[in-house]
Short mmCIF file of C-alpha atoms in Angstrom, two decimals:
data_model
loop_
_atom_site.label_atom_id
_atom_site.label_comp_id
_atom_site.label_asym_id
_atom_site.label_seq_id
_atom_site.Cartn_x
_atom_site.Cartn_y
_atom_site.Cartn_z
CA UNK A 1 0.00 0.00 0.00
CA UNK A 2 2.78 2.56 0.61
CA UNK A 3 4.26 1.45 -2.64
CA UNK A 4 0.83 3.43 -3.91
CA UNK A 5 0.88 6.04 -1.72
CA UNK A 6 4.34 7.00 -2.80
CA UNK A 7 3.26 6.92 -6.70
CA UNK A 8 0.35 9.35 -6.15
CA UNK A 9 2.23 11.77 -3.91
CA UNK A 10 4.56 11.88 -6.72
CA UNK A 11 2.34 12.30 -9.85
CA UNK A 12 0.58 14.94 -7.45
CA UNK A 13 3.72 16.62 -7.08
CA UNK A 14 4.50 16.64 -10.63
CA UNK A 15 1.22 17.61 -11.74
CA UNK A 16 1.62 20.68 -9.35
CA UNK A 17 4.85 21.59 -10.90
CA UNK A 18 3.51 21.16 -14.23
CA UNK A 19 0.81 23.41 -13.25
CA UNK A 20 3.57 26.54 -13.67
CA UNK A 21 4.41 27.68 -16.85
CA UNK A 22 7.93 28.13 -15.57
CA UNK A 23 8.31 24.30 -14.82
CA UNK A 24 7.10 23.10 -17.70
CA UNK A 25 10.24 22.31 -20.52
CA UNK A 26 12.19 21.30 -17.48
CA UNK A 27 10.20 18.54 -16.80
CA UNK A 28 9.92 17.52 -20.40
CA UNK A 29 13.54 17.34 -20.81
CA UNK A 30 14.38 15.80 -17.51
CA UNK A 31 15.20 12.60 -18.50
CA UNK A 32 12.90 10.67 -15.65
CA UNK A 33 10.37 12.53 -14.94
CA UNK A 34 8.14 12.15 -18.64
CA UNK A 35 9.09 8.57 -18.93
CA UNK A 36 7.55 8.40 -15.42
CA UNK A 37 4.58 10.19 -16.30
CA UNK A 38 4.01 7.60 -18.99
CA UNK A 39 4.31 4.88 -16.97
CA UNK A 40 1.57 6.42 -14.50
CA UNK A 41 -0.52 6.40 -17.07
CA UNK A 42 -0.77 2.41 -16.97
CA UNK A 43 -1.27 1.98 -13.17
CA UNK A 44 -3.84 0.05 -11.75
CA UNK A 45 -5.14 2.85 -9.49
CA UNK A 46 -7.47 5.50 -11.77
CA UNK A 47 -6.84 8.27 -9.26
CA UNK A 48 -2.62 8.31 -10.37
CA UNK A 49 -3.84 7.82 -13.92
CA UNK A 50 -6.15 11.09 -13.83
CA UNK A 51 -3.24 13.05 -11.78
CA UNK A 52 -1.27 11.54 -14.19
CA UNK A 53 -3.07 13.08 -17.36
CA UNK A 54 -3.45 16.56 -15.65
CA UNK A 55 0.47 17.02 -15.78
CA UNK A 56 0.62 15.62 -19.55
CA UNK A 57 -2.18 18.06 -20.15
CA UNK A 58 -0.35 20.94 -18.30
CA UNK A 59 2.77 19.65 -19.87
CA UNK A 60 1.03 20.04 -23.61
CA UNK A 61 0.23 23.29 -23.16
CA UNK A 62 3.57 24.88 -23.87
CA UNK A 63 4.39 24.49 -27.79
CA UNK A 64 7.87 24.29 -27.75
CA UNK A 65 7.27 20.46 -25.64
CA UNK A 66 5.03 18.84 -27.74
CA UNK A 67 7.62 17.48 -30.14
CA UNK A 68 9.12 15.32 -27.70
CA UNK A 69 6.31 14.45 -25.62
CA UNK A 70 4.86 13.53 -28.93
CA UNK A 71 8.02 11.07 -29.90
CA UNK A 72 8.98 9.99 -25.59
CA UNK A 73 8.51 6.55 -25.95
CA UNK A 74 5.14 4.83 -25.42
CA UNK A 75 3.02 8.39 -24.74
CA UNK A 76 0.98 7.79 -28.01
CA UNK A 77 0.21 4.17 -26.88
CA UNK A 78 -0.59 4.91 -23.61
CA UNK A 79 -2.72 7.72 -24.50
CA UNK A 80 -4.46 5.15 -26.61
CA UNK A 81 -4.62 2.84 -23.97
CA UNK A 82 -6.57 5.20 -21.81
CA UNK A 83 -8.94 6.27 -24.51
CA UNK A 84 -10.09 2.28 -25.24
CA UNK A 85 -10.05 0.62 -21.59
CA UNK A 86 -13.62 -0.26 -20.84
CA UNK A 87 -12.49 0.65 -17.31
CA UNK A 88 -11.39 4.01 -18.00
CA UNK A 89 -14.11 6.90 -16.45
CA UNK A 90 -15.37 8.74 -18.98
CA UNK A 91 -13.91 12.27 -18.05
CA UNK A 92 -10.04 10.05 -18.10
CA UNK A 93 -11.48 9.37 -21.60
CA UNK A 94 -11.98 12.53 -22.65
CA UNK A 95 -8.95 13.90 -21.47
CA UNK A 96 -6.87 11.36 -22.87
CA UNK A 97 -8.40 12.31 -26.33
CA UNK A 98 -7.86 15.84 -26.11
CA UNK A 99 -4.23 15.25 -25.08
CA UNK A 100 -4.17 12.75 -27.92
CA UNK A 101 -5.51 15.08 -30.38
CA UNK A 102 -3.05 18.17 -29.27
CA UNK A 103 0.13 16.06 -29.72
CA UNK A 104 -1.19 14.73 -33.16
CA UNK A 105 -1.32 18.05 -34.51
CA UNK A 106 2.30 18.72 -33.15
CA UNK A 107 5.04 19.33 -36.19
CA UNK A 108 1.61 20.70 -38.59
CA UNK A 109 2.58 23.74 -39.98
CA UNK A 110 -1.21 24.85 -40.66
CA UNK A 111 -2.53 23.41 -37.14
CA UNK A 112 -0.09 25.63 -35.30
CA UNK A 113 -0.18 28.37 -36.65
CA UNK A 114 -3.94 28.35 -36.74
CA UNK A 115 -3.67 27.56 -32.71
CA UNK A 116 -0.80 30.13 -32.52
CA UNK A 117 -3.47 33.07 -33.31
CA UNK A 118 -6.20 31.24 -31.35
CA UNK A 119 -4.35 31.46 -28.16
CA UNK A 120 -2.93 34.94 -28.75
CA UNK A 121 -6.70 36.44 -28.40
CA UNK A 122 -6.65 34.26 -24.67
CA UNK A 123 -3.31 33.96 -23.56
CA UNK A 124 -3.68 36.66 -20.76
CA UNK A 125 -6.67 34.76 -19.22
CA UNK A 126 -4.74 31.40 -19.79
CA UNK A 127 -7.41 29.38 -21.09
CA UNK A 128 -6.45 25.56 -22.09
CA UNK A 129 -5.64 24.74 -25.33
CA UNK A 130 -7.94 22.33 -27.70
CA UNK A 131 -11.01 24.60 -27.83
CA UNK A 132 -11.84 22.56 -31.14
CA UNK A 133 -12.92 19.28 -29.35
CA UNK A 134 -16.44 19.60 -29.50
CA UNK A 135 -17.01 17.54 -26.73
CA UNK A 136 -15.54 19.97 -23.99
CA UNK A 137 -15.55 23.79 -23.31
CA UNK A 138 -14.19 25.90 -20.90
CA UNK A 139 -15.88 28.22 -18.74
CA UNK A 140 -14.30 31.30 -17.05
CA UNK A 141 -15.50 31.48 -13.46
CA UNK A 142 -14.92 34.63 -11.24
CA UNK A 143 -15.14 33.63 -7.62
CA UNK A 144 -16.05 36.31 -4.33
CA UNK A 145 -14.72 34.82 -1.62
CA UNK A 146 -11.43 32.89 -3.32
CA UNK A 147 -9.04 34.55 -0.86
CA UNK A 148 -7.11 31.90 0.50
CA UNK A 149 -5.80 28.12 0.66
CA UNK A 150 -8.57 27.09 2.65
CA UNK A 151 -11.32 28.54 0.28
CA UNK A 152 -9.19 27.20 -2.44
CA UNK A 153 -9.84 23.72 -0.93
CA UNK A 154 -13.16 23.95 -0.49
CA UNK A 155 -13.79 25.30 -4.04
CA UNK A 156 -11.86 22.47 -5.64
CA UNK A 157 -13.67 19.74 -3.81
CA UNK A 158 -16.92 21.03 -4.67
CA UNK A 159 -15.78 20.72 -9.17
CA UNK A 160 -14.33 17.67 -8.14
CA UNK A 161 -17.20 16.37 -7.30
CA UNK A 162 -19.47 17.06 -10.51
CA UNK A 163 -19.40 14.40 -12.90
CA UNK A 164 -18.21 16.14 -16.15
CA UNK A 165 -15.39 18.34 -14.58
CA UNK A 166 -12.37 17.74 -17.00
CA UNK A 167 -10.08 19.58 -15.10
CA UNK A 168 -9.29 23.19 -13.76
CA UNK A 169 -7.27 25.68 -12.25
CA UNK A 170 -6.84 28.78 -10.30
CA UNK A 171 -6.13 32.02 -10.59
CA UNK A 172 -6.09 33.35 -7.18
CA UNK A 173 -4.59 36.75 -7.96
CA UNK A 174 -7.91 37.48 -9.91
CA UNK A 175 -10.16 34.84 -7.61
CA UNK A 176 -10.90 33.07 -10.94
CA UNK A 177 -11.17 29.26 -12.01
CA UNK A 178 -10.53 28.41 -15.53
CA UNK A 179 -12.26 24.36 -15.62
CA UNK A 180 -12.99 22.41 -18.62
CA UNK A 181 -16.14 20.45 -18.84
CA UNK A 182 -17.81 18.18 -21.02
CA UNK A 183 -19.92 20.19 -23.19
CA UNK A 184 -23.16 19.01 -22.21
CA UNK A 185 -22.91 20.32 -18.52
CA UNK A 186 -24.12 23.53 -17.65
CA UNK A 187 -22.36 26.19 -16.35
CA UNK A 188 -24.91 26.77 -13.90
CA UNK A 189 -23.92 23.29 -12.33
CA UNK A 190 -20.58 25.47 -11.48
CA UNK A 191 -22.14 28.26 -9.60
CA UNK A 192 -24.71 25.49 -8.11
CA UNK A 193 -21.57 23.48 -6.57
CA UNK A 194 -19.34 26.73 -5.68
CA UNK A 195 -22.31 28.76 -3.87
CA UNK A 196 -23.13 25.81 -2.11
CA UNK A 197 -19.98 26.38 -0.06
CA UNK A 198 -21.84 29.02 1.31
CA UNK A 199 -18.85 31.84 1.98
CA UNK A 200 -18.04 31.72 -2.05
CA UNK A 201 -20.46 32.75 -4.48
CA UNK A 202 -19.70 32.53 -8.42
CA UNK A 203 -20.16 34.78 -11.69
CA UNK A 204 -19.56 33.57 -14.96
CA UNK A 205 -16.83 35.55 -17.42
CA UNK A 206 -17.76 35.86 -20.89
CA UNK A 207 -16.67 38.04 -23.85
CA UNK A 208 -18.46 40.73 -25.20
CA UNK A 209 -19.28 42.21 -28.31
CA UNK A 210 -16.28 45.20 -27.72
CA UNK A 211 -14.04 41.79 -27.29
CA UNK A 212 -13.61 43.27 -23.40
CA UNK A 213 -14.42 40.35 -20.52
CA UNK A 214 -18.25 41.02 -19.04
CA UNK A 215 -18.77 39.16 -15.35
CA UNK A 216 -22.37 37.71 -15.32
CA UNK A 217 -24.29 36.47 -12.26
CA UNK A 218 -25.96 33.00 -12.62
CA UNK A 219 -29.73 33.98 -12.62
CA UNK A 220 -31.19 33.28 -9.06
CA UNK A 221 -33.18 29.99 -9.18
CA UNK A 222 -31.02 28.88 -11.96
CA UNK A 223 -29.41 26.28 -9.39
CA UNK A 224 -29.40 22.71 -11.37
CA UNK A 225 -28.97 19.35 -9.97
CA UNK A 226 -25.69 18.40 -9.87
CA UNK A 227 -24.91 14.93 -10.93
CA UNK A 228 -21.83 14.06 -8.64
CA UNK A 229 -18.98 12.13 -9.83
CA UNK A 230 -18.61 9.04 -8.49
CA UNK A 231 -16.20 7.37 -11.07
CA UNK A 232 -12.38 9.31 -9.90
CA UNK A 233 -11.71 8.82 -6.24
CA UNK A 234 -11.36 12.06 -4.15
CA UNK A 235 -7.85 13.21 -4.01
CA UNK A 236 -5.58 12.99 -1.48
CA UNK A 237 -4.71 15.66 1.26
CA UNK A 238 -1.52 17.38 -0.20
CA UNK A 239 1.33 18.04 1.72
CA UNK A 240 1.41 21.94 2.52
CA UNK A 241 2.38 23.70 -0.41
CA UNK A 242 6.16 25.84 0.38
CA UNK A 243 5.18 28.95 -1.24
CA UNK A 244 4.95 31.69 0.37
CA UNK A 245 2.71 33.89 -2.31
CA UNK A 246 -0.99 32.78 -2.20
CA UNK A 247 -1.58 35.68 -4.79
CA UNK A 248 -0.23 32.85 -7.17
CA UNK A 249 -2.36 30.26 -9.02
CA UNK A 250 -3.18 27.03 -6.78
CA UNK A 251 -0.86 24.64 -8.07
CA UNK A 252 2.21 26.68 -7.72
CA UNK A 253 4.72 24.78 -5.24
CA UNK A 254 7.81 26.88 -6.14
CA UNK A 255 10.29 28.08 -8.60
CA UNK A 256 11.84 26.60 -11.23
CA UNK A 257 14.91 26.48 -8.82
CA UNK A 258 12.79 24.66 -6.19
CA UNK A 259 11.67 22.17 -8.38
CA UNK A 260 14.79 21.72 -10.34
CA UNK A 261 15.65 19.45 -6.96
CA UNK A 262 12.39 17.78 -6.67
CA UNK A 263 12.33 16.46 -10.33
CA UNK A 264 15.87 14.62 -9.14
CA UNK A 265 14.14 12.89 -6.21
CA UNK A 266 11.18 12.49 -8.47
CA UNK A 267 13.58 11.25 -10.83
CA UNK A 268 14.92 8.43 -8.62
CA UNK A 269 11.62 7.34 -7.43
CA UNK A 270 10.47 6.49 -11.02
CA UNK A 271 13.61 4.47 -11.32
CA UNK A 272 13.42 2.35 -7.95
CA UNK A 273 9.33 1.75 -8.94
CA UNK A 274 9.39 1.23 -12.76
CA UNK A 275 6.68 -1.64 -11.53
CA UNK A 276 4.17 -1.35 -9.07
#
């Protein structure tokens, strides 16, 4: 059981550190730590497999990585692999295929340029990448009452919860959560979960016609059922996170020079448990 333990403390660590921008080519050319991620994607335990996915996801979202991630041994397969296992939830599913698709595209001329000037008009509210899969969308959430860790925690268990939750993350800064969903879910289901906290209250971001960012309430009595996910286990508690700057999105855990060191011990974990 610790051997587990270990591998999702580890793919939740790397996940985090994915998370930052900053992080995100020194992971990909460290030369355990994508191997590893690969190999999580094949463990028996769905939890490490969606954690697992999250950092690949993360890890996709810089340009200059794809390349590599695209040719690292076995990633295809095992993306594959995900996508076709009866066994696989279906939000693992989905974001398998999206990762899937992104690398696919990686080394077309056409398809990245046309992405290039797609993510130019939303780079400053850092909006995932892959808005053409018509079977997810993102919605912008602005959040009163995001003002610390411990709201920050709440908030996330309540979209981890809702069955059709992709994935998501924080911008505490700007108390906003960017979260991919399947694109039959409602946004309402959002402000339904989050309000239910009852100290946080959310407000939907859209663009308007100028092109400038409009914050709309969710209409009152516009509460939906929420359909809660049972299929991914509940994460683990995580280890207190070493920054010191909670005005910095949720899954920062340090610098680059931070995690340079970590990836090493991350490194040599992957290598003493290449089986589980």
């Amino acid at each position: 059981m610790s051997g587990e333990l270990d591998a999702l403390t580890v793919v939740n660590q790397l996940r985090d550190l994915a998370a930052d921008p900053l992080n995100r080519r020194a992971i990909v050319q460290d030369n355990g730590c994508l191997p590893g991620l690969i190999l999580f994607l094949d463990h028996p335990n769905p939890q490490v497999v969606y954690s697992a996915l999250l950092a690949v996801r993360y890890l996709a979202e810089c340009r200059a990585n794809r390349e590599k991630m695209k040719g690292e041994l076995g990633m295809m397969l095992s993306l594959q692999n995900v996508m076709q296992k009866s066994t696989s939830p279906g939000e693992t599913k989905l974001l398998a295929s999206e990762i899937y698709e992104i690398l696919q595209a990686a080394g077309n001329e056409e398809a990245e340029q046309a992405e290039a000037a797609a993510t130019s008009c939303r780079r400053k509210a850092h909006f995932f990448l892959g808005a053409t899969n018509k079977r997810a969308k993102t919605v912008v959430l602005h959040i009163d009452g995001l003002d610390d860790s411990t709201r920050r925690s709440l908030c996330e268990e309540a979209l981890l919860k809702i069955r059709g939750v992709i994935s998501f993350t924080f911008q505490m800064a700007v108390k906003r959560c960017v979260v991919r969903i399947r694109s039959d879910l409602k946004a309402e289901a959002l402000g339904t979960a989050i309000n239910s906290t009852k100290v946080m209250k959310a407000q939907q971001v859209v663009k308007g016609e100028d092109g400038g960012e409009l914050i709309l309430p969710f209409q009152e009595g516009s509460e939906v059922v929420v359909e809660e996910n049972t299929n991914i286990p509940d994460y683990l508690p995580e280890e207190e996170s070493p920054s010191q700057e909670p005005d910095k999105a949720v899954t920062r855990v340090g610098s680059i020079t931070d995690g340079a060191g970590w990836l090493s011990t991350a490194a040599n974990f992957l290598t003493r448990s290449f089986y589980w």
